Amino acid sequence: MEKAIRKYWPIFVLPTLAAFCVGFIYPFVQGLYLSFCKFTTIKKATFNGLDNYVYALHDGEFWHSFWFTALFTVVSTVLINVIAFAIALALTNKIKGSNFFRTVFFMPNLIGGIVLGYIWQILLNCVLSLLEKPLLALNATYGFIGLTILMCWQQIGYMMIIYIAGLQSIPDDYIEAAKIDGATTGQILFRIKIPNVMPSITICTFLTITNGFKLFDQNLALTGGEPAHASEMLALNIYNTFYSRSGPQWKGYGQAKAVIFCIMVIIISMIQLKFTKSKEVQQ
Amino acid sequence: MKMKKVLALGLVAMMSAAAFAGCGSGSDGSTASEGGSNGTATADGSNGQVYYLNFKPEADEAWQEIAKQYTEETGVPVTVITAASGTYEETLSSEIIKDEAPTLFQVNGPVGLANWKDYCYDLKDTSLYNELTSDSYALYDGDAVAGIAYVIESYGLIVNTKLLEQAGYTVDDIASFDDLKKVAEDITARKDELGFAAFTSAGMDSSSDWRFKTHLANLPIYFEYQDKGIDSTDAIEGTYLDNYKAIWDLYINNATCAPADLAGKTGDDAENEFASGEAVFFQNGSWEYANLTDKGMTDDELAMIPIYIGAGDEAKQGLCTGTENYWCVNSEASEEDIQATIDFLTWMVTSEAGTNMLSEQIGVIPFKQAADTTNLFVLNDRAYTEAGKTPVSWNFTTMPSEEWKNGVGSALTAYAAGTGSWDDVVSAFVDGWATEYAAANN
């Protein structure tokens, strides 16, 4: 077995590696090159030096959307993980119908972001209209709250499944022993359960942070960046730079923003991974 | 152990299958629908072929049919692919760099041309250009003819004449902004008694906001251009913005819903309100005719009147008539393909089948051998012109960018809801124009 793997591993790696190169490495490198160009189509690109980056870093709207996105990511990461963990705790207790509830909580994940965005837009606009408050497209604060509600609703189920798996993998002996030693429920939670599900926390925070940063569909459908770009997040800002301006220079600006965006997401998730990994314990 | 091996193999097979399936659907996903092409497409390449990237989803079926018919008659393969609504620029950007790029695409006017002029074949000495009824329907890039308009459309206020009569007026009573204001406000005052409102909801959802941030905004721009005798500008002054405010106020305060709710209203909302008799006036264009008749409205209850904003000589004002659809032939295509494309277009605008299809599905076409149309709103436009009224031209093709329109749209929405002031609209209109123009042309 071992020998066979050592001999044939290139064959096993090949399909995925080929797909990875064609679908990721090549477009990424080309995208990097284009971010230094002025272009309408990628075949007719003229080298432009650092102009695109200079523009992107001086664009007020880009920075506004960065801070809006950062705030959104912090709020949604905390809310989603806390609520998902709480639900996971509840559903790992032996209560009746816990499998049914797991399915129910997971369901919102199966609906696409655009569809969800439009459904929630109708829903929230009706509520706001009844309360005689300005609609989503008129007030960035409501837009922010709406996006947070939508993302929580969609992602809590997914994270819950990961937490449930983590909680179920804690050996019963630990908890039993702790109980015999007279540990309280709180102590069991903070001293045994949480340290043992750290790998799940790592993966869940990673997913929610990157999802928060990369959010596009829901943002486009729910608020469309209104009013006047105030609820526009990074991905939508890049999209708008690329497509809703005229003149060849805008594509380069959009491309430069996209590269900056990519680097930011990588740095932030690296820091997060390092931080949560250091808290993981060996079982 | 054995079980594990089988499982691992199965997984590898599945993942590689998924990876390839992913690639396959990815490349197909960008195109909405495909047809018309047949097996001879590559085999017959020596005689040229046509690939049209269509902009109008509502006409997709008609294009597929006419393409098939042309192929049957001439043997030249014609592929028509339609970009999904609102994604034309994206689709074109990705299609045009392919080996089998569109030989025929479209731009929406001078601003759209700025992006694509490197790809526009000069149509000056072609049979197609000679078929145009007037030079003004060509889109020029310097001296070169970069695009040819293929449809002329009109927009204005669509009136439900039956409801207007119930309110005690006829279309002839409305010949100026003051008349319109009087009628609209009278209907609003008697709204409960009459059971309908004056205007359909001026929805500012993205499916409907173009009616106001683009089409309605054309009027103040048109009158300013007229005064100055220009046809484009790098800085708009906004001389007629008070009129723009007056008509916008009229729309939002005499509508089927409260001004604050407009932010969420869609194009379908307005269309349904109009078709179900909830409002008398509906600002839209000749392309809306088929939708309204499909919903059961008949010619004797419909009419289109000019949008009066109280500027210029209102007695002489006609409908807003123009085009933002220009055919462009891809200059990067092979010579045979370019010739095949021009031949196809010439056939479209001269043959009976082609002109009939264009007149029925698209509207009025500016070509010498155009077939006649049954579109009531187009006939309205013709009647106005024959009565000596001057059509308002389409100047929104000179708006500096999509971003400018969005800025005006946001400000209009906020003003309607009371969360913004009219000054914001003025600033988005005037200052926004200058910044966007500079940004697009630096």
XYZ file of C-alpha atoms in Angstrom, chain B residues 20-328:
309
model
C -13.768 18.668 -15.102
C -17.515 19.071 -14.847
C -16.843 22.379 -13.114
C -14.710 23.583 -15.993
C -17.329 22.559 -18.522
C -20.248 24.313 -16.909
C -18.093 27.349 -16.179
C -17.459 28.111 -19.812
C -21.074 27.536 -20.783
C -22.482 29.437 -17.867
C -21.615 32.856 -19.248
C -23.985 32.555 -22.166
C -27.683 32.614 -21.643
C -28.854 30.633 -24.610
C -27.420 29.239 -27.719
C -28.865 28.105 -30.998
C -28.939 28.656 -34.694
C -25.452 27.284 -35.161
C -25.145 23.986 -36.908
C -22.637 21.370 -37.875
C -21.321 23.365 -40.819
C -20.097 26.148 -38.545
C -16.485 25.046 -38.621
C -16.480 23.031 -41.792
C -17.781 25.956 -43.792
C -15.489 28.525 -42.211
C -13.919 29.471 -45.543
C -17.090 31.282 -46.591
C -17.366 33.194 -43.388
C -19.818 32.926 -40.560
C -21.787 35.208 -38.311
C -21.873 35.271 -34.549
C -24.233 37.860 -33.094
C -24.111 38.710 -29.415
C -27.666 39.910 -28.896
C -28.532 42.576 -26.335
C -32.316 42.199 -26.177
C -33.422 39.084 -24.279
C -37.054 39.728 -25.247
C -36.121 39.272 -28.920
C -33.956 36.170 -28.446
C -36.459 33.716 -29.898
C -37.073 35.841 -32.986
C -33.340 36.142 -33.602
C -32.850 32.392 -33.333
C -35.586 31.809 -35.890
C -34.375 34.381 -38.371
C -30.833 33.031 -38.035
C -32.031 29.555 -38.901
C -33.962 30.877 -41.870
C -30.931 32.772 -43.168
C -28.752 29.695 -42.847
C -31.306 27.654 -44.776
C -31.451 30.224 -47.566
C -27.776 30.975 -47.940
C -25.865 28.230 -46.180
C -23.985 30.761 -44.067
C -23.978 29.693 -40.422
C -25.387 32.287 -38.048
C -25.035 31.890 -34.315
C -27.051 34.120 -32.032
C -26.231 34.241 -28.357
C -28.144 36.470 -26.001
C -26.540 38.008 -22.948
C -28.651 37.776 -19.807
C -30.434 41.008 -18.981
C -28.086 43.646 -17.567
C -24.902 41.678 -18.235
C -24.113 42.699 -21.805
C -20.821 44.462 -21.063
C -19.577 41.579 -18.947
C -20.555 38.987 -21.536
C -19.070 40.980 -24.381
C -15.781 41.502 -22.519
C -15.347 37.789 -22.069
C -16.718 36.684 -25.447
C -14.687 39.056 -27.600
C -11.338 37.631 -26.569
C -12.279 34.094 -27.514
C -11.049 32.512 -30.729
C -14.626 32.349 -31.931
C -15.465 35.926 -30.976
C -18.727 37.677 -31.848
C -18.523 39.144 -35.340
C -21.469 41.370 -34.526
C -22.150 43.133 -31.241
C -23.730 46.364 -30.113
C -22.887 49.537 -28.206
C -25.319 51.985 -26.654
C -23.958 55.239 -28.058
C -20.902 57.495 -27.861
C -20.106 56.603 -24.245
C -20.362 52.870 -24.899
C -18.327 53.309 -28.058
C -15.436 54.737 -26.051
C -14.897 51.265 -24.590
C -15.170 49.361 -27.825
C -13.932 51.594 -30.623
C -10.799 49.481 -31.075
C -13.063 46.638 -32.111
C -15.356 48.524 -34.489
C -15.005 47.911 -38.198
C -15.511 51.023 -40.351
C -18.868 50.488 -42.039
C -18.667 53.566 -44.228
C -18.456 51.919 -47.646
C -20.768 49.021 -46.943
C -24.145 48.120 -48.369
C -25.563 48.317 -44.875
C -24.634 51.957 -44.407
C -26.226 52.845 -47.731
C -29.526 51.410 -46.556
C -29.839 53.905 -43.690
C -32.529 56.516 -44.208
C -30.412 59.234 -42.625
C -26.785 59.804 -41.676
C -27.871 60.764 -38.200
C -28.548 57.091 -37.451
C -24.895 56.218 -37.806
C -22.486 56.402 -34.899
C -19.253 58.098 -35.860
C -15.775 57.655 -34.487
C -14.021 60.555 -36.161
C -14.831 59.992 -39.826
C -15.296 56.264 -39.493
C -18.766 54.776 -39.157
C -18.370 52.661 -36.067
C -22.001 51.727 -35.513
C -25.345 51.626 -37.284
C -28.558 52.224 -35.357
C -30.975 49.371 -35.930
C -34.011 50.527 -34.030
C -35.678 53.823 -33.300
C -37.710 53.934 -30.128
C -39.946 56.485 -28.456
C -40.865 57.077 -24.877
C -43.273 59.397 -23.143
C -46.243 59.193 -20.836
C -48.398 56.203 -21.658
C -52.007 57.147 -20.918
C -54.942 54.945 -20.061
C -57.456 56.992 -22.046
C -60.494 55.194 -20.595
C -59.536 56.170 -17.056
C -58.690 59.678 -18.200
C -62.208 60.004 -19.616
C -63.693 58.753 -16.372
C -61.861 61.561 -14.656
C -63.436 63.967 -17.124
C -60.512 64.705 -19.449
C -59.195 63.659 -22.826
C -55.664 63.391 -24.152
C -56.169 66.680 -26.030
C -56.612 68.497 -22.717
C -52.965 67.891 -21.917
C -50.698 70.077 -24.030
C -48.308 71.494 -21.447
C -46.811 70.862 -18.025
C -49.454 73.094 -16.424
C -52.229 71.031 -17.974
C -50.603 67.812 -16.832
C -50.183 69.164 -13.309
C -53.804 70.326 -13.181
C -55.146 66.963 -14.377
C -52.866 64.927 -12.112
C -53.638 66.966 -9.019
C -57.349 66.884 -9.745
C -57.232 63.082 -10.021
C -55.316 62.862 -6.744
C -57.878 65.083 -5.016
C -60.652 62.761 -6.158
C -58.593 59.566 -5.757
C -61.016 57.828 -3.391
C -64.043 58.684 -5.476
C -62.423 57.661 -8.781
C -60.680 54.569 -7.461
C -57.392 55.172 -9.246
C -54.310 57.378 -8.996
C -52.719 59.710 -11.528
C -49.272 58.103 -11.858
C -48.009 54.561 -11.467
C -45.345 54.147 -8.807
C -42.076 55.750 -9.861
C -40.174 52.736 -8.542
C -36.482 53.258 -7.818
C -35.569 49.596 -7.700
C -32.902 48.836 -10.297
C -35.526 47.286 -12.579
C -37.274 50.626 -12.874
C -34.993 53.489 -11.836
C -33.613 53.954 -15.380
C -36.970 55.444 -16.297
C -36.121 58.464 -14.132
C -32.361 58.664 -13.674
C -31.839 58.155 -17.413
C -34.983 58.746 -19.470
C -36.592 61.535 -17.460
C -33.196 63.143 -16.887
C -32.855 63.334 -20.664
C -35.364 66.195 -20.785
C -33.460 68.814 -18.782
C -30.312 67.782 -20.660
C -32.062 68.055 -24.033
C -33.376 71.574 -23.370
C -29.995 72.740 -22.098
C -28.279 71.331 -25.195
C -30.911 73.056 -27.366
C -30.329 76.411 -25.726
C -26.594 76.136 -26.199
C -26.747 74.479 -29.595
C -24.504 71.579 -28.532
C -24.909 67.827 -28.588
C -22.631 66.841 -25.748
C -20.770 68.560 -22.957
C -18.046 68.049 -20.394
C -19.952 70.031 -17.760
C -23.696 70.353 -17.500
C -25.085 73.514 -15.944
C -28.455 72.207 -14.883
C -30.443 75.183 -16.204
C -33.623 73.111 -16.317
C -33.238 71.230 -13.056
C -36.132 73.183 -11.510
C -38.325 71.695 -14.214
C -36.889 68.268 -13.457
C -37.837 68.789 -9.814
C -41.343 69.912 -10.778
C -42.064 66.811 -12.861
C -40.462 64.503 -10.261
C -42.561 66.095 -7.509
C -45.635 65.587 -9.656
C -44.773 61.907 -10.183
C -44.099 61.062 -6.565
C -46.897 63.050 -4.943
C -49.674 61.844 -7.225
C -48.776 58.177 -7.399
C -50.326 54.911 -6.304
C -48.063 54.726 -3.256
C -46.418 56.968 -0.695
C -43.138 58.625 -1.844
C -41.199 56.864 0.921
C -42.108 53.437 -0.510
C -40.732 54.167 -3.975
C -37.254 52.903 -3.070
C -38.506 49.326 -3.143
C -40.950 49.469 -6.064
C -40.038 47.553 -9.215
C -40.709 47.929 -12.916
C -43.214 45.079 -12.775
C -45.087 46.859 -9.997
C -45.616 49.914 -12.185
C -46.551 47.850 -15.219
C -49.081 45.817 -13.263
C -50.593 48.915 -11.674
C -51.063 50.419 -15.092
C -52.420 47.274 -16.742
C -54.894 46.709 -13.913
C -56.227 50.248 -14.113
C -54.834 51.612 -10.852
C -53.284 54.663 -12.496
C -53.750 56.842 -15.581
C -50.152 57.710 -16.494
C -47.152 55.429 -16.902
C -43.813 56.754 -18.079
C -42.321 54.199 -20.433
C -41.512 53.532 -24.064
C -42.684 51.917 -27.287
C -40.996 48.643 -26.249
C -43.649 48.360 -23.544
C -46.472 48.025 -26.101
C -46.238 44.247 -26.423
C -46.217 43.781 -22.637
C -49.315 45.923 -22.195
C -51.287 44.292 -24.989
C -50.266 40.871 -23.655
C -51.829 41.904 -20.371
C -55.105 42.547 -22.189
C -54.975 46.276 -22.912
C -56.307 47.351 -26.293
C -55.335 50.117 -28.701
C -58.442 52.174 -27.982
C -57.501 52.632 -24.330
C -53.837 53.462 -24.905
C -51.994 56.541 -26.093
C -48.559 58.029 -25.596
C -48.119 61.737 -24.961
C -44.966 63.826 -24.581
C -43.460 64.339 -21.142
C -43.977 68.044 -20.570
C -41.679 69.608 -18.020
C -42.542 73.232 -18.665
C -39.472 73.987 -20.757
C -39.000 75.034 -24.360
C -41.888 75.440 -26.784
C -44.371 72.939 -25.390
C -46.789 73.376 -28.270
C -44.118 71.959 -30.553
C -42.818 69.188 -28.274
C -43.097 65.604 -29.478
C -42.227 62.246 -27.903
C -38.674 61.412 -26.928
C -37.425 59.511 -29.932
C -34.007 58.105 -30.614
C -31.863 55.053 -30.205
C -29.273 53.544 -27.943
C -28.807 50.378 -29.973
C -26.018 50.399 -32.526
C -24.754 47.400 -34.448
C -20.985 47.153 -34.594
